């Protein structure tokens, strides 16, 4: 039961990010239970996006599972990886 709730919380977290930054985030894709790709709009720079994301991001985290966020341009390029709840994996 707890696993189902945690999955719902991760999806909710990703939806909140998309709602908070609709002009920056094009869409997201949850590849596995612990890896999500966030695709940015064409004109959005991943480094610049992270400057806006970091101050607010942890306000949206209400889950305990480990999650990696890969920030990508629409063409699939990018190298920004964010770890959330990394201690949960260890």
GROMACS .gro file of N, CA and C in nm:
model
  270
    1UNK      N    1   0.082  -0.120   0.000
    1UNK     CA    2   0.000   0.000   0.000
    1UNK      C    3   0.087   0.126   0.000
    2UNK      N    4   0.193   0.125   0.082
    2UNK     CA    5   0.280   0.242   0.090
    2UNK      C    6   0.347   0.271  -0.044
    3UNK      N    7   0.382   0.165  -0.119
    3UNK     CA    8   0.445   0.183  -0.250
    3UNK      C    9   0.352   0.255  -0.346
    4UNK      N   10   0.225   0.221  -0.342
    4UNK     CA   11   0.127   0.285  -0.430
    4UNK      C   12   0.115   0.433  -0.396
    5UNK      N   13   0.110   0.462  -0.269
    5UNK     CA   14   0.099   0.603  -0.225
    5UNK      C   15   0.223   0.681  -0.266
    6UNK      N   16   0.340   0.622  -0.251
    6UNK     CA   17   0.464   0.689  -0.289
    6UNK      C   18   0.467   0.717  -0.440
    7UNK      N   19   0.422   0.621  -0.521
    7UNK     CA   20   0.416   0.642  -0.667
    7UNK      C   21   0.324   0.758  -0.701
    8UNK      N   22   0.211   0.765  -0.633
    8UNK     CA   23   0.118   0.875  -0.655
    8UNK      C   24   0.179   1.009  -0.615
    9UNK      N   25   0.254   1.009  -0.507
    9UNK     CA   26   0.319   1.132  -0.461
    9UNK      C   27   0.427   1.178  -0.561
   10UNK      N   28   0.501   1.084  -0.620
   10UNK     CA   29   0.602   1.120  -0.720
   10UNK      C   30   0.533   1.179  -0.843
   11UNK      N   31   0.425   1.118  -0.888
   11UNK     CA   32   0.352   1.173  -1.003
   11UNK      C   33   0.296   1.312  -0.971
   12UNK      N   34   0.246   1.328  -0.851
   12UNK     CA   35   0.196   1.458  -0.809
   12UNK      C   36   0.307   1.563  -0.807
   13UNK      N   37   0.425   1.524  -0.758
   13UNK     CA   38   0.541   1.612  -0.756
   13UNK      C   39   0.577   1.658  -0.898
   14UNK      N   40   0.580   1.565  -0.992
   14UNK     CA   41   0.614   1.600  -1.130
   14UNK      C   42   0.507   1.690  -1.191
   15UNK      N   43   0.381   1.665  -1.161
   15UNK     CA   44   0.274   1.752  -1.209
   15UNK      C   45   0.287   1.892  -1.151
   16UNK      N   46   0.322   1.902  -1.024
   16UNK     CA   47   0.340   2.033  -0.960
   16UNK      C   48   0.452   2.111  -1.026
   17UNK      N   49   0.562   2.042  -1.060
   17UNK     CA   50   0.671   2.110  -1.130
   17UNK      C   51   0.623   2.166  -1.264
   18UNK      N   52   0.547   2.085  -1.337
   18UNK     CA   53   0.499   2.130  -1.467
   18UNK      C   54   0.401   2.246  -1.452
   19UNK      N   55   0.319   2.244  -1.349
   19UNK     CA   56   0.225   2.354  -1.326
   19UNK      C   57   0.296   2.482  -1.280
   20UNK      N   58   0.401   2.466  -1.202
   20UNK     CA   59   0.476   2.582  -1.151
   20UNK      C   60   0.557   2.650  -1.260
   21UNK      N   61   0.608   2.574  -1.355
   21UNK     CA   62   0.691   2.629  -1.463
   21UNK      C   63   0.639   2.588  -1.601
   22UNK      N   64   0.515   2.630  -1.634
   22UNK     CA   65   0.457   2.588  -1.763
   22UNK      C   66   0.530   2.646  -1.884
   23UNK      N   67   0.595   2.759  -1.867
   23UNK     CA   68   0.666   2.819  -1.981
   23UNK      C   69   0.806   2.758  -1.997
   24UNK      N   70   0.850   2.680  -1.901
   24UNK     CA   71   0.982   2.617  -1.907
   24UNK      C   72   0.976   2.468  -1.939
   25UNK      N   73   0.881   2.398  -1.877
   25UNK     CA   74   0.871   2.253  -1.894
   25UNK      C   75   0.771   2.219  -2.003
   26UNK      N   76   0.818   2.144  -2.102
   26UNK     CA   77   0.728   2.098  -2.207
   26UNK      C   78   0.649   1.976  -2.160
   27UNK      N   79   0.720   1.875  -2.109
   27UNK     CA   80   0.656   1.756  -2.056
   27UNK      C   81   0.757   1.677  -1.974
   28UNK      N   82   0.709   1.576  -1.907
   28UNK     CA   83   0.797   1.486  -1.833
   28UNK      C   84   0.761   1.342  -1.866
   29UNK      N   85   0.855   1.253  -1.838
   29UNK     CA   86   0.834   1.112  -1.864
   29UNK      C   87   0.897   1.034  -1.749
   30UNK      N   88   0.818   0.958  -1.679
   30UNK     CA   89   0.868   0.875  -1.570
   30UNK      C   90   0.914   0.744  -1.632
   31UNK      N   91   1.045   0.730  -1.651
   31UNK     CA   92   1.102   0.613  -1.718
   31UNK      C   93   1.097   0.488  -1.631
   32UNK      N   94   1.135   0.502  -1.505
   32UNK     CA   95   1.128   0.392  -1.409
   32UNK      C   96   1.074   0.450  -1.280
   33UNK      N   97   1.065   0.369  -1.178
   33UNK     CA   98   1.016   0.419  -1.049
   33UNK      C   99   1.110   0.520  -0.987
   34UNK      N  100   1.237   0.520  -1.033
   34UNK     CA  101   1.334   0.611  -0.971
   34UNK      C  102   1.401   0.705  -1.071
   35UNK      N  103   1.353   0.712  -1.195
   35UNK     CA  104   1.413   0.800  -1.295
   35UNK      C  105   1.305   0.871  -1.376
   36UNK      N  106   1.310   1.003  -1.374
   36UNK     CA  107   1.216   1.084  -1.452
   36UNK      C  108   1.295   1.178  -1.542
   37UNK      N  109   1.250   1.191  -1.666
   37UNK     CA  110   1.307   1.287  -1.760
   37UNK      C  111   1.214   1.407  -1.765
   38UNK      N  112   1.271   1.526  -1.749
   38UNK     CA  113   1.196   1.650  -1.763
   38UNK      C  114   1.246   1.717  -1.890
   39UNK      N  115   1.156   1.734  -1.986
   39UNK     CA  116   1.191   1.794  -2.114
   39UNK      C  117   1.153   1.942  -2.111
   40UNK      N  118   1.250   2.027  -2.137
   40UNK     CA  119   1.229   2.171  -2.134
   40UNK      C  120   1.185   2.222  -2.270
   41UNK      N  121   1.123   2.339  -2.270
   41UNK     CA  122   1.087   2.406  -2.395
   41UNK      C  123   1.213   2.432  -2.476
   42UNK      N  124   1.198   2.452  -2.605
   42UNK     CA  125   1.313   2.472  -2.695
   42UNK      C  126   1.408   2.580  -2.648
   43UNK      N  127   1.354   2.692  -2.605
   43UNK     CA  128   1.439   2.807  -2.572
   43UNK      C  129   1.496   2.802  -2.430
   44UNK      N  130   1.454   2.705  -2.352
   44UNK     CA  131   1.496   2.700  -2.211
   44UNK      C  132   1.633   2.633  -2.196
   45UNK      N  133   1.722   2.700  -2.123
   45UNK     CA  134   1.854   2.648  -2.094
   45UNK      C  135   1.848   2.568  -1.964
   46UNK      N  136   1.895   2.441  -1.963
   46UNK     CA  137   1.887   2.360  -1.841
   46UNK      C  138   1.955   2.425  -1.719
   47UNK      N  139   2.069   2.489  -1.740
   47UNK     CA  140   2.138   2.553  -1.627
   47UNK      C  141   2.055   2.667  -1.570
   48UNK      N  142   1.996   2.747  -1.657
   48UNK     CA  143   1.913   2.859  -1.611
   48UNK      C  144   1.787   2.809  -1.543
   49UNK      N  145   1.729   2.703  -1.598
   49UNK     CA  146   1.609   2.646  -1.537
   49UNK      C  147   1.636   2.600  -1.394
   50UNK      N  148   1.752   2.537  -1.372
   50UNK     CA  149   1.786   2.489  -1.239
   50UNK      C  150   1.798   2.601  -1.137
   51UNK      N  151   1.840   2.718  -1.182
   51UNK     CA  152   1.849   2.833  -1.092
   51UNK      C  153   1.711   2.870  -1.037
   52UNK      N  154   1.608   2.849  -1.116
   52UNK     CA  155   1.471   2.877  -1.072
   52UNK      C  156   1.411   2.759  -0.994
   53UNK      N  157   1.452   2.640  -1.032
   53UNK     CA  158   1.396   2.520  -0.973
   53UNK      C  159   1.443   2.496  -0.830
   54UNK      N  160   1.572   2.507  -0.805
   54UNK     CA  161   1.627   2.469  -0.675
   54UNK      C  162   1.566   2.541  -0.555
   55UNK      N  163   1.544   2.672  -0.560
   55UNK     CA  164   1.488   2.737  -0.441
   55UNK      C  165   1.350   2.684  -0.400
   56UNK      N  166   1.270   2.635  -0.495
   56UNK     CA  167   1.134   2.593  -0.464
   56UNK      C  168   1.114   2.442  -0.464
   57UNK      N  169   1.201   2.369  -0.528
   57UNK     CA  170   1.179   2.227  -0.553
   57UNK      C  171   1.147   2.148  -0.428
   58UNK      N  172   1.222   2.166  -0.322
   58UNK     CA  173   1.203   2.084  -0.203
   58UNK      C  174   1.071   2.115  -0.131
   59UNK      N  175   1.009   2.228  -0.163
   59UNK     CA  176   0.877   2.255  -0.108
   59UNK      C  177   0.774   2.156  -0.162
   60UNK      N  178   0.798   2.103  -0.280
   60UNK     CA  179   0.704   2.011  -0.345
   60UNK      C  180   0.730   1.865  -0.311
   61UNK      N  181   0.843   1.834  -0.250
   61UNK     CA  182   0.878   1.695  -0.222
   61UNK      C  183   0.808   1.651  -0.094
   62UNK      N  184   0.713   1.559  -0.110
   62UNK     CA  185   0.644   1.504   0.006
   62UNK      C  186   0.647   1.351   0.003
   63UNK      N  187   0.743   1.298  -0.071
   63UNK     CA  188   0.758   1.153  -0.080
   63UNK      C  189   0.892   1.113  -0.021
   64UNK      N  190   0.908   0.984   0.005
   64UNK     CA  191   1.029   0.935   0.070
   64UNK      C  192   1.117   0.851  -0.021
   65UNK      N  193   1.067   0.813  -0.138
   65UNK     CA  194   1.145   0.726  -0.227
   65UNK      C  195   1.253   0.805  -0.299
   66UNK      N  196   1.354   0.733  -0.342
   66UNK     CA  197   1.465   0.789  -0.418
   66UNK      C  198   1.417   0.822  -0.560
   67UNK      N  199   1.457   0.938  -0.611
   67UNK     CA  200   1.420   0.979  -0.746
   67UNK      C  201   1.533   1.057  -0.809
   68UNK      N  202   1.563   1.025  -0.934
   68UNK     CA  203   1.658   1.100  -1.014
   68UNK      C  204   1.581   1.177  -1.119
   69UNK      N  205   1.611   1.306  -1.132
   69UNK     CA  206   1.551   1.389  -1.236
   69UNK      C  207   1.658   1.424  -1.338
   70UNK      N  208   1.635   1.389  -1.462
   70UNK     CA  209   1.726   1.424  -1.570
   70UNK      C  210   1.660   1.539  -1.646
   71UNK      N  211   1.728   1.653  -1.651
   71UNK     CA  212   1.676   1.771  -1.717
   71UNK      C  213   1.729   1.773  -1.861
   72UNK      N  214   1.639   1.772  -1.958
   72UNK     CA  215   1.676   1.763  -2.099
   72UNK      C  216   1.608   1.871  -2.182
   73UNK      N  217   1.672   1.906  -2.294
   73UNK     CA  218   1.606   1.989  -2.394
   73UNK      C  219   1.511   1.899  -2.472
   74UNK      N  220   1.425   1.957  -2.553
   74UNK     CA  221   1.332   1.876  -2.632
   74UNK      C  222   1.404   1.780  -2.726
   75UNK      N  223   1.525   1.815  -2.767
   75UNK     CA  224   1.600   1.725  -2.856
   75UNK      C  225   1.668   1.612  -2.779
   76UNK      N  226   1.646   1.606  -2.649
   76UNK     CA  227   1.699   1.498  -2.567
   76UNK      C  228   1.840   1.520  -2.515
   77UNK      N  229   1.892   1.641  -2.535
   77UNK     CA  230   2.027   1.669  -2.487
   77UNK      C  231   2.022   1.743  -2.355
   78UNK      N  232   2.117   1.713  -2.272
   78UNK     CA  233   2.127   1.777  -2.141
   78UNK      C  234   2.207   1.688  -2.049
   79UNK      N  235   2.264   1.747  -1.949
   79UNK     CA  236   2.345   1.667  -1.858
   79UNK      C  237   2.319   1.706  -1.713
   80UNK      N  238   2.203   1.756  -1.686
   80UNK     CA  239   2.170   1.798  -1.551
   80UNK      C  240   2.091   1.688  -1.482
   81UNK      N  241   2.152   1.630  -1.381
   81UNK     CA  242   2.088   1.523  -1.305
   81UNK      C  243   2.072   1.568  -1.161
   82UNK      N  244   1.951   1.554  -1.110
   82UNK     CA  245   1.920   1.593  -0.972
   82UNK      C  246   1.880   1.468  -0.896
   83UNK      N  247   1.935   1.452  -0.777
   83UNK     CA  248   1.900   1.340  -0.691
   83UNK      C  249   1.810   1.389  -0.579
   84UNK      N  250   1.698   1.321  -0.560
   84UNK     CA  251   1.605   1.354  -0.453
   84UNK      C  252   1.594   1.234  -0.361
   85UNK      N  253   1.605   1.258  -0.232
   85UNK     CA  254   1.600   1.152  -0.131
   85UNK      C  255   1.706   1.046  -0.156
   86UNK      N  256   1.824   1.090  -0.184
   86UNK     CA  257   1.934   0.998  -0.215
   86UNK      C  258   1.961   0.901  -0.099
   87UNK      N  259   1.943   0.948   0.023
   87UNK     CA  260   1.967   0.863   0.139
   87UNK      C  261   1.871   0.745   0.143
   88UNK      N  262   1.756   0.754   0.076
   88UNK     CA  263   1.660   0.644   0.073
   88UNK      C  264   1.713   0.525  -0.005
   89UNK      N  265   1.802   0.551  -0.099
   89UNK     CA  266   1.857   0.445  -0.182
   89UNK      C  267   1.963   0.366  -0.108
   90UNK      N  268   2.034   0.431  -0.019
   90UNK     CA  269   2.148   0.368   0.050
   90UNK      C  270   2.107   0.271   0.156
   0.00000   0.00000   0.00000
